PDB file of C-alpha atoms in Angstrom:
ATOM      1  CA  MET A   1    -176.141 152.141 213.512  1.00 52.00           C
ATOM      2  CA  THR A   2    -174.657 153.587 216.520  1.00 59.00           C
ATOM      3  CA  THR A   3    -172.139 151.428 219.454  1.00 67.00           C
ATOM      4  CA  LEU A   4    -172.597 152.445 223.606  1.00 65.00           C
ATOM      5  CA  SER A   5    -169.021 153.508 222.643  1.00 66.00           C
ATOM      6  CA  ASP A   6    -170.322 156.837 220.122  1.00 65.00           C
ATOM      7  CA  TRP A   7    -172.365 157.397 223.045  1.00 64.00           C
ATOM      8  CA  GLY A   8    -168.585 158.445 225.468  1.00 66.00           C
ATOM      9  CA  ARG A   9    -169.975 156.040 228.160  1.00 63.00           C
ATOM     10  CA  SER A  10    -166.853 153.892 228.841  1.00 69.00           C
ATOM     11  CA  ARG A  11    -167.778 150.241 229.162  1.00 75.00           C
ATOM     12  CA  LEU A  12    -170.509 148.672 230.458  1.00 76.00           C
ATOM     13  CA  SER A  13    -170.812 145.615 233.255  1.00 82.00           C
ATOM     14  CA  TYR A  14    -173.830 143.465 232.092  1.00 84.00           C
ATOM     15  CA  ALA A  15    -175.818 144.586 235.020  1.00 88.00           C
ATOM     16  CA  GLU A  16    -175.617 147.504 234.256  1.00 85.00           C
ATOM     17  CA  LEU A  17    -176.464 147.260 229.830  1.00 83.00           C
ATOM     18  CA  ALA A  18    -179.431 145.402 231.463  1.00 86.00           C
ATOM     19  CA  ALA A  19    -180.997 147.281 233.301  1.00 88.00           C
ATOM     20  CA  ALA A  20    -180.628 150.481 230.813  1.00 84.00           C
ATOM     21  CA  LEU A  21    -182.298 148.196 227.699  1.00 86.00           C
ATOM     22  CA  ILE A  22    -184.755 146.963 230.375  1.00 87.00           C
ATOM     23  CA  ASP A  23    -185.618 150.974 230.917  1.00 88.00           C
ATOM     24  CA  GLY A  24    -185.320 151.978 227.371  1.00 86.00           C
ATOM     25  CA  PHE A  25    -187.746 148.867 225.985  1.00 88.00           C
ATOM     26  CA  SER A  26    -189.987 150.119 229.178  1.00 90.00           C
ATOM     27  CA  GLU A  27    -190.292 153.739 227.947  1.00 89.00           C
ATOM     28  CA  GLN A  28    -191.173 152.154 224.294  1.00 87.00           C
ATOM     29  CA  TRP A  29    -193.818 148.797 225.107  1.00 86.00           C
ATOM     30  CA  GLY A  30    -194.425 149.428 228.906  1.00 88.00           C
ATOM     31  CA  GLU A  31    -193.418 147.306 232.126  1.00 86.00           C
ATOM     32  CA  PHE A  32    -191.490 143.716 231.305  1.00 79.00           C
ATOM     33  CA  THR A  33    -192.215 141.265 234.246  1.00 80.00           C
ATOM     34  CA  PRO A  34    -190.105 138.892 234.545  1.00 78.00           C
ATOM     35  CA  GLY A  35    -191.177 135.513 233.487  1.00 80.00           C
ATOM     36  CA  SER A  36    -190.621 132.252 232.344  1.00 82.00           C
ATOM     37  CA  MET A  37    -191.349 130.594 228.419  1.00 82.00           C
ATOM     38  CA  ASP A  38    -194.662 128.119 227.993  1.00 86.00           C
ATOM     39  CA  SER A  39    -194.519 125.519 225.489  1.00 89.00           C
ATOM     40  CA  GLU A  40    -196.964 127.274 222.972  1.00 90.00           C
ATOM     41  CA  LEU A  41    -193.752 129.694 222.932  1.00 85.00           C
ATOM     42  CA  LEU A  42    -190.666 127.263 221.678  1.00 87.00           C
ATOM     43  CA  ASP A  43    -193.396 125.521 219.864  1.00 89.00           C
ATOM     44  CA  GLU A  44    -194.116 129.000 217.694  1.00 90.00           C
ATOM     45  CA  ALA A  45    -190.274 129.556 218.056  1.00 88.00           C
ATOM     46  CA  ASP A  46    -189.549 125.679 216.789  1.00 88.00           C
ATOM     47  CA  ARG A  47    -191.754 126.530 214.469  1.00 90.00           C
ATOM     48  CA  LEU A  48    -190.901 129.819 213.162  1.00 88.00           C
ATOM     49  CA  TYR A  49    -186.341 128.751 213.019  1.00 86.00           C
ATOM     50  CA  GLN A  50    -187.713 125.513 210.948  1.00 88.00           C
ATOM     51  CA  GLN A  51    -189.476 127.663 207.781  1.00 88.00           C
ATOM     52  CA  LEU A  52    -186.938 129.954 208.293  1.00 82.00           C
ATOM     53  CA  THR A  53    -183.529 127.559 208.133  1.00 79.00           C
ATOM     54  CA  ALA A  54    -185.259 125.653 205.581  1.00 82.00           C
ATOM     55  CA  GLU A  55    -183.884 125.795 201.638  1.00 79.00           C
ATOM     56  CA  GLU A  56    -187.818 126.559 199.891  1.00 82.00           C
ATOM     57  CA  TRP A  57    -187.341 129.760 202.428  1.00 80.00           C
ATOM     58  CA  LEU A  58    -183.140 130.421 202.435  1.00 70.00           C
ATOM     59  CA  GLY A  59    -183.223 129.792 198.532  1.00 72.00           C
ATOM     60  CA  LEU A  60    -186.148 132.049 197.468  1.00 76.00           C
ATOM     61  CA  ALA A  61    -185.895 134.289 195.089  1.00 76.00           C
ATOM     62  CA  GLY A  62    -184.932 137.816 195.369  1.00 75.00           C
ATOM     63  CA  ALA A  63    -182.952 140.746 194.719  1.00 65.00           C
ATOM     64  CA  ARG A  64    -179.812 139.694 197.338  1.00 66.00           C
ATOM     65  CA  ALA A  65    -177.453 141.415 198.293  1.00 71.00           C
ATOM     66  CA  LYS A  66    -173.699 142.379 196.868  1.00 75.00           C
ATOM     67  CA  GLU A  67    -171.585 142.249 199.225  1.00 81.00           C
ATOM     68  CA  ARG A  68    -172.292 141.941 202.997  1.00 84.00           C
ATOM     69  CA  ARG A  69    -170.080 143.422 205.600  1.00 86.00           C
ATOM     70  CA  ILE A  70    -168.810 141.952 208.723  1.00 85.00           C
ATOM     71  CA  LYS A  71    -167.726 144.006 211.565  1.00 85.00           C
ATOM     72  CA  ILE A  72    -164.788 142.322 213.307  1.00 82.00           C
ATOM     73  CA  ALA A  73    -163.738 144.562 215.602  1.00 81.00           C
ATOM     74  CA  GLU A  74    -163.020 148.753 214.947  1.00 82.00           C
ATOM     75  CA  GLY A  75    -162.336 149.710 211.942  1.00 82.00           C
ATOM     76  CA  VAL A  76    -161.542 146.167 210.845  1.00 84.00           C
ATOM     77  CA  PHE A  77    -163.867 144.779 208.431  1.00 85.00           C
ATOM     78  CA  LEU A  78    -164.507 141.367 206.847  1.00 86.00           C
ATOM     79  CA  VAL A  79    -165.619 142.535 203.092  1.00 87.00           C
ATOM     80  CA  TYR A  80    -168.044 139.457 201.587  1.00 86.00           C
ATOM     81  CA  GLN A  81    -169.056 139.532 197.624  1.00 83.00           C
ATOM     82  CA  VAL A  82    -170.019 137.519 194.716  1.00 79.00           C
ATOM     83  CA  LEU A  83    -168.363 138.930 191.598  1.00 80.00           C
ATOM     84  CA  GLU A  84    -170.386 139.129 188.100  1.00 80.00           C
ATOM     85  CA  SER A  85    -168.657 135.475 187.399  1.00 82.00           C
ATOM     86  CA  GLY A  86    -170.222 133.985 189.814  1.00 77.00           C
ATOM     87  CA  ASP A  87    -166.836 133.285 192.079  1.00 80.00           C
ATOM     88  CA  GLU A  88    -167.138 134.255 195.550  1.00 81.00           C
ATOM     89  CA  THR A  89    -164.495 136.615 197.089  1.00 83.00           C
ATOM     90  CA  ALA A  90    -163.688 137.726 201.180  1.00 85.00           C
ATOM     91  CA  VAL A  91    -162.498 140.873 201.792  1.00 85.00           C
ATOM     92  CA  LEU A  92    -160.121 141.908 204.934  1.00 86.00           C
ATOM     93  CA  VAL A  93    -160.550 145.643 205.839  1.00 86.00           C
ATOM     94  CA  LYS A  94    -158.325 147.052 208.014  1.00 86.00           C
ATOM     95  CA  ASN A  95    -158.654 151.018 209.317  1.00 84.00           C
ATOM     96  CA  GLY A  96    -159.760 150.689 205.005  1.00 85.00           C
ATOM     97  CA  GLN A  97    -156.879 149.074 203.698  1.00 86.00           C
ATOM     98  CA  LYS A  98    -157.537 145.978 202.300  1.00 85.00           C
ATOM     99  CA  HIS A  99    -154.631 143.686 204.231  1.00 78.00           C
ATOM    100  CA  GLN A 100    -156.244 140.435 202.805  1.00 72.00           C
ATOM    101  CA  VAL A 101    -158.450 138.963 200.123  1.00 79.00           C
ATOM    102  CA  ARG A 102    -159.437 135.786 199.129  1.00 79.00           C
ATOM    103  CA  THR A 103    -160.982 134.457 196.050  1.00 78.00           C
ATOM    104  CA  HIS A 104    -163.229 130.731 195.688  1.00 73.00           C
ATOM    105  CA  LEU A 105    -164.186 130.025 192.336  1.00 71.00           C
ATOM    106  CA  HIS A 106    -167.752 129.772 190.964  1.00 62.00           C
ATOM    107  CA  GLY A 107    -169.038 126.304 192.226  1.00 57.00           C
ATOM    108  CA  TYR A 108    -165.641 126.030 194.063  1.00 55.00           C
ATOM    109  CA  ALA A 109    -166.952 127.651 197.525  1.00 48.00           C
ATOM    110  CA  PRO A 110    -164.523 127.350 200.580  1.00 51.00           C
ATOM    111  CA  CYS A 111    -167.053 124.595 202.162  1.00 43.00           C
ATOM    112  CA  HIS A 112    -166.580 122.546 199.368  1.00 39.00           C
ATOM    113  CA  GLY A 113    -163.269 122.049 200.317  1.00 39.00           C
ATOM    114  CA  SER A 114    -161.324 122.783 197.709  1.00 38.00           C
ATOM    115  CA  MET A 115    -158.584 125.076 198.647  1.00 39.00           C
ATOM    116  CA  GLN A 116    -156.794 124.172 195.358  1.00 39.00           C
ATOM    117  CA  HIS A 117    -159.358 126.051 193.586  1.00 39.00           C
ATOM    118  CA  SER A 118    -158.599 129.115 195.307  1.00 41.00           C
ATOM    119  CA  ARG A 119    -156.854 132.287 195.391  1.00 44.00           C
ATOM    120  CA  THR A 120    -155.041 134.307 197.926  1.00 43.00           C
ATOM    121  CA  VAL A 121    -152.986 137.843 197.680  1.00 44.00           C
ATOM    122  CA  SER A 122    -151.749 139.113 200.822  1.00 44.00           C
ATOM    123  CA  GLY A 123    -150.742 143.121 201.158  1.00 45.00           C
ATOM    124  CA  ARG A 124    -152.258 146.363 200.466  1.00 40.00           C
ATOM    125  CA  LYS A 125    -154.743 146.752 197.095  1.00 38.00           C
TER     126      LYS A 125
END
């Protein structure tokens, strides 16, 4: 993955970024023309939304990532892991150092509202 800062650019305005994206995509796919979404496109988008957010789709069997990494800021990540025990952990990582670990015991995810079954350890590990 790359970012604009990797290419030595300072902050771009929205207009500069939009123009750069249009130019880049135009090279690959041809010229773009402004338009609006017609009812056929909106209906297809709604159909796909319903399909891809349905429990049947989200619960399909298959390999699932054991870790998800969410970039919060440069050098700051939230790492979500499912352990072999079924417990879930959320780890705040700043510049490669663990700063906070929160573990939710199997069956007691934070969305269940039962924080009494949650352990938090602050500090570096």
